[in-house]
Structure formats: C-alpha cells, structure tokens
CSV table of C-alpha atoms in Angstrom, one decimal:
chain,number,residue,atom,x,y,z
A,26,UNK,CA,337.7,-157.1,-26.0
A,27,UNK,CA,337.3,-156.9,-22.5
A,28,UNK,CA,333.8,-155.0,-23.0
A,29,UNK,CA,332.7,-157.9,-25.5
A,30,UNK,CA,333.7,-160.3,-22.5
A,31,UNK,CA,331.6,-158.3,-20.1
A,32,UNK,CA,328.6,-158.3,-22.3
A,33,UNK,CA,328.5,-161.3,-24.6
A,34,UNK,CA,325.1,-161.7,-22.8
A,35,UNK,CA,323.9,-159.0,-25.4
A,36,UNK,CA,324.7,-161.1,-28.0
A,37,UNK,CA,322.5,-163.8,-26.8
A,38,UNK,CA,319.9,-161.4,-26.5
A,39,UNK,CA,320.1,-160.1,-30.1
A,40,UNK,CA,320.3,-163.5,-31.1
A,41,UNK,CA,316.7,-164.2,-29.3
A,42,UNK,CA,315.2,-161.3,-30.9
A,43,UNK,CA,316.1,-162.1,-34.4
A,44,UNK,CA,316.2,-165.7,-34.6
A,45,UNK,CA,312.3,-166.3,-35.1
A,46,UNK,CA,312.4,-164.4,-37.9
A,47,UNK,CA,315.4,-166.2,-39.6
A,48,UNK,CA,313.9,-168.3,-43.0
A,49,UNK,CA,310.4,-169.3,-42.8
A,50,UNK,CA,308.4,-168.5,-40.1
A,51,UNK,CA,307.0,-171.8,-38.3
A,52,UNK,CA,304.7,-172.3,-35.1
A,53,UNK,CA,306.6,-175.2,-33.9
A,54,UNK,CA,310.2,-174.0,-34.0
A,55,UNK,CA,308.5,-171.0,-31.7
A,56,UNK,CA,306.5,-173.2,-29.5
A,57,UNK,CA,310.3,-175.1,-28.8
A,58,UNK,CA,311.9,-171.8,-27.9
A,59,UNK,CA,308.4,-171.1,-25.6
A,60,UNK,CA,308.9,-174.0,-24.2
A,61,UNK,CA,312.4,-173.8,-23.7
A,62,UNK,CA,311.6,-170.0,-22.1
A,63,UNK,CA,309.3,-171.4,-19.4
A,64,UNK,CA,311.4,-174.1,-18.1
A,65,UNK,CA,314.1,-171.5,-17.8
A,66,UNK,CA,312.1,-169.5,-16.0
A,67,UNK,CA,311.3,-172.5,-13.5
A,68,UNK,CA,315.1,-173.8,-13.7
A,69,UNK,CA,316.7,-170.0,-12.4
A,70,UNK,CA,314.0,-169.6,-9.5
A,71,UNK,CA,314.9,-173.1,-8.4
A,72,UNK,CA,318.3,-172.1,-8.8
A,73,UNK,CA,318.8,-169.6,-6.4
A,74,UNK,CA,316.7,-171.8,-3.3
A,75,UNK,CA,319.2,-175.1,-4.1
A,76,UNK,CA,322.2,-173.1,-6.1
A,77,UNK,CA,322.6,-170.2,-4.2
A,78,UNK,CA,321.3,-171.3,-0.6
A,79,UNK,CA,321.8,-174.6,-0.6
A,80,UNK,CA,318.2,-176.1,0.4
A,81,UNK,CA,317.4,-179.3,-1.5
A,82,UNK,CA,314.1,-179.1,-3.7
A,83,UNK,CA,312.9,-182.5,-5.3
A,84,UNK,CA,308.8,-180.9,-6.1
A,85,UNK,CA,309.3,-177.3,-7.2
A,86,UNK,CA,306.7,-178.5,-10.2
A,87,UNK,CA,304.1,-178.2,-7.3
A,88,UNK,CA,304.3,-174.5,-7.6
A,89,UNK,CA,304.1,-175.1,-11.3
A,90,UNK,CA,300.8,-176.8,-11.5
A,91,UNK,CA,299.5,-174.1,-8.8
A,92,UNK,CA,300.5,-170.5,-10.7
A,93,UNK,CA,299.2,-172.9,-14.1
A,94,UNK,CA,295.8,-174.1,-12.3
A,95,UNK,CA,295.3,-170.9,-10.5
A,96,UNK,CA,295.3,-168.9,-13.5
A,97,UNK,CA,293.3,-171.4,-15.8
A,98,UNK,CA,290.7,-172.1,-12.6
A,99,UNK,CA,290.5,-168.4,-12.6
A,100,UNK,CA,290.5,-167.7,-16.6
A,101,UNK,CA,288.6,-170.3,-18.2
A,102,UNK,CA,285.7,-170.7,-15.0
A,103,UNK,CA,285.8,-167.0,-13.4
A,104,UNK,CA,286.2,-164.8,-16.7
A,105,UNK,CA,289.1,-163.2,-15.2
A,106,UNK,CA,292.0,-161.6,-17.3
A,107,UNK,CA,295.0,-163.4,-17.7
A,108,UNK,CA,297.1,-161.2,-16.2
A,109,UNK,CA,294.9,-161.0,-13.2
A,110,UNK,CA,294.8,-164.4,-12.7
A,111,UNK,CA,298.6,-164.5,-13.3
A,112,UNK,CA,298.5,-162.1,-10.1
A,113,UNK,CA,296.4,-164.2,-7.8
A,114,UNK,CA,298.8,-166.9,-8.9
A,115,UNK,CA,301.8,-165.4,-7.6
A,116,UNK,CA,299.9,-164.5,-4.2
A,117,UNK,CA,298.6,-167.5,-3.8
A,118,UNK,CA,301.9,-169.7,-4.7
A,119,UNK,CA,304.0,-167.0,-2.4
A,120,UNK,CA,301.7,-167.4,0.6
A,121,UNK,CA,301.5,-171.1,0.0
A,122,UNK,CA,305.6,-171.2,0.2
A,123,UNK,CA,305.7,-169.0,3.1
A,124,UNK,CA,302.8,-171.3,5.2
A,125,UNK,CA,305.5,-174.2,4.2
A,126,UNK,CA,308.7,-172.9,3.7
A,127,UNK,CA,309.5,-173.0,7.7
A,128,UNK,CA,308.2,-176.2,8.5
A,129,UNK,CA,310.0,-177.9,5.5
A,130,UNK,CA,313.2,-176.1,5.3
A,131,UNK,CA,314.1,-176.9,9.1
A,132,UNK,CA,314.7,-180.2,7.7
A,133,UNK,CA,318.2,-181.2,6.6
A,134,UNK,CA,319.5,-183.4,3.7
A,135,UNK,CA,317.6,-186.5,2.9
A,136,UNK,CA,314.6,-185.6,4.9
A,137,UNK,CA,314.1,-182.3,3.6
A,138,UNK,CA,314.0,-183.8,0.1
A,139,UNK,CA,312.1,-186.1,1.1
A,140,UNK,CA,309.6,-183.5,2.5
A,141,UNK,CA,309.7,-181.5,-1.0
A,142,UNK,CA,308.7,-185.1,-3.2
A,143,UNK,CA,305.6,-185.3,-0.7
A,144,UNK,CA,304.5,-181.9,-1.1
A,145,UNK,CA,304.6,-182.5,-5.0
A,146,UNK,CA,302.6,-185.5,-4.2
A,147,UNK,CA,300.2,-183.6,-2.0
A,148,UNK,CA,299.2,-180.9,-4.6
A,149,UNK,CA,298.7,-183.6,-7.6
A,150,UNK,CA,297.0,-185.8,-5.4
A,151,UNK,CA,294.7,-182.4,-4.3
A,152,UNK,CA,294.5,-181.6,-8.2
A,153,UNK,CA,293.2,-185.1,-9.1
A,154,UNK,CA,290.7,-184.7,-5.8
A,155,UNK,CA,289.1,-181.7,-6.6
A,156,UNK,CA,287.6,-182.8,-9.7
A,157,UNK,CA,285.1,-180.4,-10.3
A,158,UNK,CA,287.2,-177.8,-9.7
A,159,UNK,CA,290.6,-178.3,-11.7
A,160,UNK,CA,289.0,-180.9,-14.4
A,161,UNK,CA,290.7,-184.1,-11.8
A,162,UNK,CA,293.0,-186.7,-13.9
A,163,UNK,CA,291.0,-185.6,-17.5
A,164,UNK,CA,292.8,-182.2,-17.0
A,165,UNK,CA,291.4,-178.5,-17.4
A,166,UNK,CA,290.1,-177.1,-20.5
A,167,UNK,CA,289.0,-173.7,-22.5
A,168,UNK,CA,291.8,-172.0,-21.1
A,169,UNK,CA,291.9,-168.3,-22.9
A,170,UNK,CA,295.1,-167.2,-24.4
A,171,UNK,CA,296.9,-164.7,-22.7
A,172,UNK,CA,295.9,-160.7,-23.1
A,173,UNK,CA,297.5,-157.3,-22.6
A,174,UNK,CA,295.7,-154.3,-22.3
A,175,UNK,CA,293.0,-156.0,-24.4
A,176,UNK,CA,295.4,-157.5,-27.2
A,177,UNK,CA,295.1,-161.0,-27.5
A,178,UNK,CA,298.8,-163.3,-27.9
A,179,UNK,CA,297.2,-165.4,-30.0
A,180,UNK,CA,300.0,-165.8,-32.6
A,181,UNK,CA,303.0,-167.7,-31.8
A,182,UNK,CA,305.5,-165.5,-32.7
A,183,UNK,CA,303.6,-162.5,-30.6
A,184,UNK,CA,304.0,-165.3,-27.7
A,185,UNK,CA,307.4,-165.7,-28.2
A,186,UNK,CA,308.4,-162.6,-27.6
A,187,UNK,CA,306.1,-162.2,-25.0
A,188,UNK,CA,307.7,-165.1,-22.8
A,189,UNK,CA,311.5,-164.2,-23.7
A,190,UNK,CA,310.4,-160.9,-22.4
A,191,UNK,CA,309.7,-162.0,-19.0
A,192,UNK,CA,312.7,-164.6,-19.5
A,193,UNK,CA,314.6,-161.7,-19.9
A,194,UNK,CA,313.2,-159.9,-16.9
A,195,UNK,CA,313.6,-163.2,-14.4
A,196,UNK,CA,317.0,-163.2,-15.0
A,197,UNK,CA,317.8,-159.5,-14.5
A,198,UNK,CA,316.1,-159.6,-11.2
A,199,UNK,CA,317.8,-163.3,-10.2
A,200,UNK,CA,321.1,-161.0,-10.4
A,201,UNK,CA,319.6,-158.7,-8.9
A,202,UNK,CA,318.8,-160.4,-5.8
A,203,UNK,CA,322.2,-162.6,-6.0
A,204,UNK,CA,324.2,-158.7,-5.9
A,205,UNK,CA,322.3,-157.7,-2.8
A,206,UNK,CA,322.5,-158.2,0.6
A,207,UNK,CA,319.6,-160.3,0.9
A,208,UNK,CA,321.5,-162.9,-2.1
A,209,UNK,CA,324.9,-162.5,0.1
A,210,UNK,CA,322.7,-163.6,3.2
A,211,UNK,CA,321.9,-166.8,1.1
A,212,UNK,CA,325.6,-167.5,0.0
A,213,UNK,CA,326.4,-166.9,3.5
A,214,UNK,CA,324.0,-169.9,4.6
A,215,UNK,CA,324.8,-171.9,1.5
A,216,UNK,CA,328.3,-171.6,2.5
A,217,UNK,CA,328.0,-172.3,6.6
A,218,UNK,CA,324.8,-172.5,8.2
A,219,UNK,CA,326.1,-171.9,11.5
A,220,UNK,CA,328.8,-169.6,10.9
A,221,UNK,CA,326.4,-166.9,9.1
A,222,UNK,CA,323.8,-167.5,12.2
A,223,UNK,CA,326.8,-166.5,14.5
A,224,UNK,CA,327.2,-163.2,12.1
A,225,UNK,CA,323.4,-162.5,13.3
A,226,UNK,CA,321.7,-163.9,10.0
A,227,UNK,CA,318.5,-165.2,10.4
A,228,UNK,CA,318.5,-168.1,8.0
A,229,UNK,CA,315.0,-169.0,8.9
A,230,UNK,CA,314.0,-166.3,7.6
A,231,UNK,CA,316.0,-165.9,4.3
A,232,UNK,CA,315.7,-169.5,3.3
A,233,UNK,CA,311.5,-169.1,3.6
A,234,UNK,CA,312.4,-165.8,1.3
A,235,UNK,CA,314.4,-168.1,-1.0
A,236,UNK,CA,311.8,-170.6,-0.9
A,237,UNK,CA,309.1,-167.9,-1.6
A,238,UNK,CA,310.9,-166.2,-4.5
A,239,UNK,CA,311.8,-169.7,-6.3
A,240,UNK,CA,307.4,-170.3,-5.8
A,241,UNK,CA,306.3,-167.0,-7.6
A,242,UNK,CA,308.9,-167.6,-10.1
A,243,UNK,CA,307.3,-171.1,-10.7
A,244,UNK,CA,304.0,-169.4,-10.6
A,245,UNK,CA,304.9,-167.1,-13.5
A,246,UNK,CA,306.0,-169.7,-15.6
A,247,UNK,CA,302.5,-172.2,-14.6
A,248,UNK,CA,300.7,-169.1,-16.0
A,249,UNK,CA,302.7,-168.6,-19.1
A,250,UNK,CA,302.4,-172.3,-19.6
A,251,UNK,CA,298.6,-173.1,-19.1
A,252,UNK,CA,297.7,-170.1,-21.1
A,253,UNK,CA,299.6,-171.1,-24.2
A,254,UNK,CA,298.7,-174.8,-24.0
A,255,UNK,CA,294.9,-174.2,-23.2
A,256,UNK,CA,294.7,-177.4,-21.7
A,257,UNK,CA,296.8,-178.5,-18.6
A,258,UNK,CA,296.1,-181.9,-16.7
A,259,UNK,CA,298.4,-183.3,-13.4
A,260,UNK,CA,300.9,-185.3,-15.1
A,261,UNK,CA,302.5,-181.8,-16.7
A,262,UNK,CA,303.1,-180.8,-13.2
A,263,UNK,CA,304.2,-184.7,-11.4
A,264,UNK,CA,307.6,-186.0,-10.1
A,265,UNK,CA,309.1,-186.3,-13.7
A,266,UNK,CA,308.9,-182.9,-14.3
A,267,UNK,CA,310.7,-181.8,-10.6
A,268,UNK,CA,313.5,-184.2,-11.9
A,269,UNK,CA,313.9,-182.7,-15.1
A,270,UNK,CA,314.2,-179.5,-13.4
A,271,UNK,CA,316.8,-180.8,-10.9
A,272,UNK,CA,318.8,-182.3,-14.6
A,273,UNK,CA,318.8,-179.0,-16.2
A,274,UNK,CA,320.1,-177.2,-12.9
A,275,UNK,CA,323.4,-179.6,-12.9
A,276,UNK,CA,323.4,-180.1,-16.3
A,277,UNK,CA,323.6,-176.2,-17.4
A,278,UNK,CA,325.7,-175.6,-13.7
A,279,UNK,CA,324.2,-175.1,-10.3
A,280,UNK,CA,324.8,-171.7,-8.8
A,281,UNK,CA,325.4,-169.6,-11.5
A,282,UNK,CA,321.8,-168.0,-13.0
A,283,UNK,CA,323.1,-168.6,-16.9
A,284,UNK,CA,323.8,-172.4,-16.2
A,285,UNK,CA,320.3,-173.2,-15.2
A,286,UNK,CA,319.4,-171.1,-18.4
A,287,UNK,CA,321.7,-172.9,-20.2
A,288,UNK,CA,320.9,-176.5,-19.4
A,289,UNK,CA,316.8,-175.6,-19.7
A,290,UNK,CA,317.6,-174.3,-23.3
A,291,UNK,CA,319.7,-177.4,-23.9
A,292,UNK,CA,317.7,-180.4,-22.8
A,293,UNK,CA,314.3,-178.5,-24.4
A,294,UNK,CA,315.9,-178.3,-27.7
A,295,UNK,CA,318.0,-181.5,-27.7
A,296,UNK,CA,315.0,-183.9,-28.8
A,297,UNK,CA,315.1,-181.9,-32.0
A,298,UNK,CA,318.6,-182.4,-32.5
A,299,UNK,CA,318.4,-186.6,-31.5
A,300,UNK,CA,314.8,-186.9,-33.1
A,301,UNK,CA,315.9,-190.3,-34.9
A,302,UNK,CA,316.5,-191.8,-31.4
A,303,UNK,CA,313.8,-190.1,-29.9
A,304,UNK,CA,312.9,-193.4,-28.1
A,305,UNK,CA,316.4,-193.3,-26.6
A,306,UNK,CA,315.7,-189.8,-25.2
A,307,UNK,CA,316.0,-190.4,-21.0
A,308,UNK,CA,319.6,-192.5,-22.1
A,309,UNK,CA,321.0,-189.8,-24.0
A,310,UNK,CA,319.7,-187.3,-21.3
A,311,UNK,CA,321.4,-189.4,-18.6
A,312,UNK,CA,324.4,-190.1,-20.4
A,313,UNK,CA,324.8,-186.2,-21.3
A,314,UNK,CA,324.6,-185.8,-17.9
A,315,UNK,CA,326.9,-187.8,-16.5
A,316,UNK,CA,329.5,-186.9,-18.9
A,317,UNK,CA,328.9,-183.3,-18.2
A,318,UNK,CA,329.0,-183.6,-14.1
A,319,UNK,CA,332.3,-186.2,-14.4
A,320,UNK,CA,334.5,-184.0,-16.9
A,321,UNK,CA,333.0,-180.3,-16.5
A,322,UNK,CA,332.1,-180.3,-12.7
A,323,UNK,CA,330.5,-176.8,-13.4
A,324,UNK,CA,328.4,-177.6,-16.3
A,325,UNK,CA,327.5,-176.3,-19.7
A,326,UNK,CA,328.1,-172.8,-18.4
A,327,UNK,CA,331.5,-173.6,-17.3
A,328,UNK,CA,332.1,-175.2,-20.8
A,329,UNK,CA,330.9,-172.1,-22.2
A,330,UNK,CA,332.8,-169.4,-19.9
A,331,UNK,CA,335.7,-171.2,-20.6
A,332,UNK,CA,335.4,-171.2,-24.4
A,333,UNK,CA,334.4,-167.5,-24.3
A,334,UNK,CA,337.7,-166.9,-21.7
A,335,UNK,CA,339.8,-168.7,-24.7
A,336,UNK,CA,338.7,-167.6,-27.8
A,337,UNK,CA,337.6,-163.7,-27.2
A,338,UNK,CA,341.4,-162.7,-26.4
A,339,UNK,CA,342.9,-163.9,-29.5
A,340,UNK,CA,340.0,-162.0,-31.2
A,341,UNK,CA,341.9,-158.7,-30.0
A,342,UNK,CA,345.1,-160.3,-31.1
C-alpha cells in the first residue's frame, strides 16, 4: 500500500492516456482537457514564483500573450516552424523577465502587485499599439498548427497528447527544481527573507531566476495556445485571465505543484459540470472558492491527500 501511496500520481497519468479514447471520440471533450493542460502549465510556473518563493504576481498572463504572440508573429508572418518560434518565445519571455525581474521584485507587498497588474497593462496596451504587427484589438490570424519533424498536430486527439506530454514534463521539472538547492534557496526566502540573506543567499538573484522560470513556463503554454486556437487577440491574455490564474493557485493549494494542477483542471472543467447556470459561472467560482480557502486552508490538494491518506490504508486492511 505504501508504494500505491507513493505513486498514485501514476494513476492519474494512466488515466490521462486512456481517457480520450473512452466512448466516442469528440473534438470538444479534447479541446476541454487542452485547455485545461495549458492553464496548468501557466498555474505550476506561477506556482513556484508566489507558492514556493513567496513574490506576489497579479500579470503572469503578460508572458502568456508574449510566448503566444511571439510564436504566431513569427509562424503565421515569418514562415517559421512552430517549434522554432516556440524557442524564440522562451528566449524572448526569459530575457524580458530577467530585464524586469530586479526592478519589480525589489518591491514588497502591495506595491509589488501593484507593479505586476501594470506590466500586464503595458504589454496589452503594446499589443493593441503595434497594430500592424500583432493584428492590434482585431487579434492575429492564419496561425499554422503546430509541427514536429514535419508532422502536422492537426487532429485533436494528436494535440492532446501532444500538450499532456509537455504537461507531464513541466511538472517533473517543477519537482525537480523544488528538490534542489536552487528550490530550497526559494523556500528559504519564502520562509525569511532576511534570515536566508544572513545564510549568504542572494535572493536577488534567485527570485529573478524564479521569476524567469515562471516566464518561459508561460511562454510554453502562449505557444501551445496560439497554435491550437489559430487566432489570438489581447483580451485572451488581459487582467481576467492573471486572476483566474491567481483562483486556480489557491483554489487547487498554493505551494504544492499538484494543487495548482489540481485547481487549473478543476475550474477548466467545472463550466461543463454547471453548464445550466453557466450565466452564474464567476458566483459559483467565487463561492467554490471561498468555501475551499475557509474550510480546507490547503485546497483541493489537501482535500485530496487527505482522502488518499484515509482511504488507501484500509485498502491493505
């Protein structure tokens, strides 16, 4: 039992790979769980900048609409490949965070939040400017679907399993970087800014890393995103969308990789459950919410490690 405990995360992942091909195979119910896979993507980069180091983020969808523009700029105007494009995109959104990331993350609290809604601001308002160049407020069109070595992803279910892949990928390397040094160092600065500068931790330096590693994640997901839409314009990328990030963060449980996941797959897939009140969708979200932080301070994935600490030993019974 104690190995099922350890890896229950292998049944999630066998549930990923075989749940497309349960009953009839349907475009929508695989453009949810894309969907779903992108913002989880988003959701665990952000995760370890506020979860694991403690620096408030209110316009991580900046770097979202530049890893989705960069590529479709690139892609649709250039004739580069998408995984190129992809590529410049990461560059680009890493530099971008590191030219930032010190400026901005020497500010504490309100101000540094503050600082993070503008620069959201700043790249819509940029987006919208350069008209000829990103398509302005109409958005960008003719983006190509995404290739590998020359195959195109053009079916859904080929996507699918393209984006869990990568998914899959994001999170191994989140706990990764969360087991090493490097994530200790951002505990460390989570935990007592001062304290872990007195133990010779440069938390300059590792909170523009933090910052850096939550942009390319963002980027990877922009990418994935603009090349299965085909079309992106600036309100995919605006305020609304930070928020929601921020929602499914608490909502799945800050600080722990899977709740972020968690909370992403939850609030992506809950207008399918509550389609009748679809109207009433930011209500139920903020109810949910509330509920969750006031009786299960640590989320979905605290609901859910508790369940799996409950029922899993009286399986061996």
């Amino acid at each position: 039992m104690n190995a099922l405990k350890r890896h229950w995360w292998l049944i999630l992942l066998a549930v990923i790979v075989v749940y497309p091909l349960i009953g009839e195979s349907s475009p929508y119910k695989s453009g949810l769980l894309i969907f779903a896979g992108i913002y989880i993507i988003l959701a665990v980069g952000l995760d370890l900048l506020m979860g694991y180091t403690g620096q408030i983020s209110v316009g991580h969808a900046a770097f979202f609409a530049v890893g989705a523009y960069t590529s479709g700029i690139l892609t649709a105007k250039y004739g580069f490949s998408p995984a190129a494009a992809m590529g410049v995109g990461i560059v680009f959104s890493a530099t971008l965070a590191f030219l930032t990331g010190r400026p901005v993350l020497a500010l504490k609290e309100y101000y540094l939040a503050m600082a993070t809604l503008a620069f959201n601001e700043i790249v819509i308002t940029l987006i919208i400017g350069f008209e000829g160049l990103t398509g302005g407020a109409s958005g960008l069109r003719d983006i190509p679907p995404f290739t590998i070595f020359g195959f195109s992803l053009l079916d859904h279910l080929h996507y699918y399993y393209f984006v869990w892949a990568v998914v899959v990928l994001v999170i191994a390397s989140s706990i990764a970087v969360v087991r090493s040094p490097f994530g200790r160092a951002l505990v460390a600065i989570h935990s007592d800014e001062e304290a872990a500068r007195s133990f010779g931790v440069d938390c300059a330096k590792y909170k523009t890393r933090a910052y850096m590693l939550a942009a390319v994640y963002a980027s990877i997901a922009g990418s994935l995103f603009a090349h299965y839409m085909g079309f992106i314009a600036p309100d995919d990328f605006g305020i609304l969308t930070s928020i929601n990030l921020l929602v499914m963060l608490f909502l799945g449980g800050v600080g722990t990789i899977f709740g972020p996941a968690l909370g992403a797959l939850f609030l992506k897939l809950l207008p399918e459950i509550t389609y009748a009140l679809q109207d009433y969708e930011l209500l139920i979200n903020g109810i949910i919410l509330i509920v969750v932080l006031v009786f299960f301070p640590k989320g979905l994935f605290g609901i859910f490690t508790a369940l799996r600490n409950k029922i899993i030993p009286r399986m061996g019974r």
